[in-house]
């Protein structure tokens, strides 16, 4: 049974991640964002692991590094979209749902590969960064 303290920690963590829906955040960034709530780094790791297992988070590795990043995907609209992340600014976007369906269908039919939409992140350069 979860202790009340654990529940409050998770509520703070979820609230923080919901305030940053378009970002993939490292454990260090999350812990820094939660420092006012005095949540330990081990509690952040534990809760992130549990939330990932429950399908509330997407975990990915930043290109060119070993650093894991987490993004809250517990919102219903995240379940039907692919996520696109800008390698320059770090912002994450939802792919249009119809484009997501077409891509997943093409991969299934042509490559015989079932794409896990809720846990897939495409990396590239966003429109804003391309023009700067």
Tab-separated table of C-alpha atoms in Angstrom:
chain	number	residue	atom	x	y	z
A	1	UNK	CA	0.000	0.000	0.000
A	2	UNK	CA	1.337	3.457	-0.915
A	3	UNK	CA	2.144	5.812	1.881
A	4	UNK	CA	0.482	9.228	1.844
A	5	UNK	CA	3.911	10.822	1.342
A	6	UNK	CA	4.478	8.763	-1.818
A	7	UNK	CA	1.078	9.807	-3.160
A	8	UNK	CA	1.829	13.487	-2.561
A	9	UNK	CA	5.202	13.131	-4.255
A	10	UNK	CA	3.587	11.555	-7.281
A	11	UNK	CA	0.921	14.280	-7.394
A	12	UNK	CA	3.650	16.946	-7.378
A	13	UNK	CA	5.530	15.073	-10.094
A	14	UNK	CA	2.470	14.659	-12.326
A	15	UNK	CA	1.506	18.313	-11.850
A	16	UNK	CA	5.033	19.370	-12.820
A	17	UNK	CA	5.067	17.168	-15.925
A	18	UNK	CA	1.600	18.398	-16.966
A	19	UNK	CA	2.915	21.972	-16.819
A	20	UNK	CA	5.586	20.952	-19.363
A	21	UNK	CA	3.642	18.844	-21.888
A	22	UNK	CA	5.762	19.868	-24.864
A	23	UNK	CA	9.108	19.036	-23.289
A	24	UNK	CA	11.168	15.944	-22.757
A	25	UNK	CA	12.822	16.435	-19.385
A	26	UNK	CA	15.814	14.722	-17.830
A	27	UNK	CA	15.673	13.404	-14.276
A	28	UNK	CA	17.963	16.254	-13.245
A	29	UNK	CA	15.620	18.863	-14.776
A	30	UNK	CA	12.603	17.255	-13.116
A	31	UNK	CA	14.321	17.090	-9.719
A	32	UNK	CA	15.346	20.758	-10.024
A	33	UNK	CA	11.766	21.685	-10.892
A	34	UNK	CA	10.532	19.866	-7.797
A	35	UNK	CA	13.148	21.147	-5.331
A	36	UNK	CA	10.581	23.398	-3.570
A	37	UNK	CA	8.544	20.270	-2.726
A	38	UNK	CA	11.642	18.626	-1.207
A	39	UNK	CA	11.317	15.424	-3.212
A	40	UNK	CA	14.468	13.330	-3.159
A	41	UNK	CA	16.210	12.232	-6.329
A	42	UNK	CA	15.548	8.584	-5.438
A	43	UNK	CA	11.830	9.360	-5.109
A	44	UNK	CA	11.859	11.030	-8.524
A	45	UNK	CA	13.514	7.952	-10.074
A	46	UNK	CA	11.119	5.574	-8.298
A	47	UNK	CA	8.015	7.500	-9.333
A	48	UNK	CA	9.197	7.956	-12.924
A	49	UNK	CA	9.804	4.217	-13.185
A	50	UNK	CA	6.342	3.408	-11.825
A	51	UNK	CA	4.676	5.999	-14.068
A	52	UNK	CA	6.507	4.670	-17.121
A	53	UNK	CA	5.357	1.127	-16.298
A	54	UNK	CA	1.800	2.436	-16.004
A	55	UNK	CA	2.034	3.995	-19.483
A	56	UNK	CA	1.868	7.598	-18.264
A	57	UNK	CA	5.342	8.548	-19.485
A	58	UNK	CA	7.354	8.159	-22.625
A	59	UNK	CA	11.035	7.559	-21.944
A	60	UNK	CA	13.556	8.318	-24.654
A	61	UNK	CA	17.280	8.833	-24.952
A	62	UNK	CA	18.529	12.194	-26.191
A	63	UNK	CA	20.342	11.832	-29.508
A	64	UNK	CA	24.101	11.801	-29.042
A	65	UNK	CA	23.944	11.106	-25.311
A	66	UNK	CA	22.979	8.485	-22.770
A	67	UNK	CA	20.667	10.821	-20.873
A	68	UNK	CA	17.107	9.558	-20.505
A	69	UNK	CA	14.280	12.033	-20.907
A	70	UNK	CA	10.666	11.710	-19.863
A	71	UNK	CA	7.502	13.218	-21.252
A	72	UNK	CA	4.049	12.950	-19.728
A	73	UNK	CA	1.724	11.175	-22.145
A	74	UNK	CA	-1.128	10.432	-19.737
A	75	UNK	CA	-3.370	12.942	-21.494
A	76	UNK	CA	-5.826	11.204	-23.847
A	77	UNK	CA	-4.669	13.104	-26.941
A	78	UNK	CA	-1.103	11.797	-26.515
A	79	UNK	CA	-2.246	8.243	-27.097
A	80	UNK	CA	-3.182	8.810	-30.762
A	81	UNK	CA	-0.264	10.987	-31.859
A	82	UNK	CA	3.361	10.445	-32.655
A	83	UNK	CA	5.653	12.850	-30.856
A	84	UNK	CA	8.185	14.899	-32.818
A	85	UNK	CA	11.060	16.420	-30.864
A	86	UNK	CA	13.323	19.224	-32.083
A	87	UNK	CA	16.987	18.348	-31.628
A	88	UNK	CA	17.897	22.029	-31.335
A	89	UNK	CA	15.337	23.627	-29.003
A	90	UNK	CA	14.049	20.446	-27.321
A	91	UNK	CA	10.381	21.274	-27.867
A	92	UNK	CA	8.093	18.342	-28.566
A	93	UNK	CA	5.103	18.463	-30.907
A	94	UNK	CA	2.195	16.170	-31.721
A	95	UNK	CA	2.074	14.886	-35.264
A	96	UNK	CA	-1.272	15.389	-36.958
A	97	UNK	CA	-3.455	12.364	-36.053
A	98	UNK	CA	-4.225	11.548	-39.704
A	99	UNK	CA	-0.502	11.616	-40.575
A	100	UNK	CA	0.166	9.372	-37.585
A	101	UNK	CA	-2.487	6.875	-38.743
A	102	UNK	CA	-1.138	6.867	-42.310
A	103	UNK	CA	2.441	6.339	-41.178
A	104	UNK	CA	1.488	3.521	-38.788
A	105	UNK	CA	-0.697	1.883	-41.442
A	106	UNK	CA	2.083	2.098	-44.065
A	107	UNK	CA	4.600	0.562	-41.676
A	108	UNK	CA	2.184	-2.233	-40.854
A	109	UNK	CA	1.280	-3.000	-44.463
A	110	UNK	CA	4.632	-2.433	-46.172
A	111	UNK	CA	7.111	-3.382	-43.484
A	112	UNK	CA	4.960	-5.736	-41.392
A	113	UNK	CA	5.891	-3.696	-38.318
A	114	UNK	CA	3.417	-2.543	-35.661
A	115	UNK	CA	4.420	0.887	-34.410
A	116	UNK	CA	3.901	1.698	-30.723
A	117	UNK	CA	2.569	5.226	-31.210
A	118	UNK	CA	2.496	6.205	-27.549
A	119	UNK	CA	6.189	5.387	-27.048
A	120	UNK	CA	7.704	6.603	-30.302
A	121	UNK	CA	9.530	9.903	-30.662
A	122	UNK	CA	10.736	11.226	-34.010
A	123	UNK	CA	13.717	13.573	-33.877
A	124	UNK	CA	14.448	16.375	-36.310
A	125	UNK	CA	14.506	20.164	-36.591
A	126	UNK	CA	11.297	22.157	-36.023
A	127	UNK	CA	10.095	24.913	-38.337
A	128	UNK	CA	11.181	27.699	-35.962
A	129	UNK	CA	14.717	26.358	-35.632
A	130	UNK	CA	15.064	25.745	-39.380
A	131	UNK	CA	14.437	29.438	-40.003
A	132	UNK	CA	16.865	30.790	-37.408
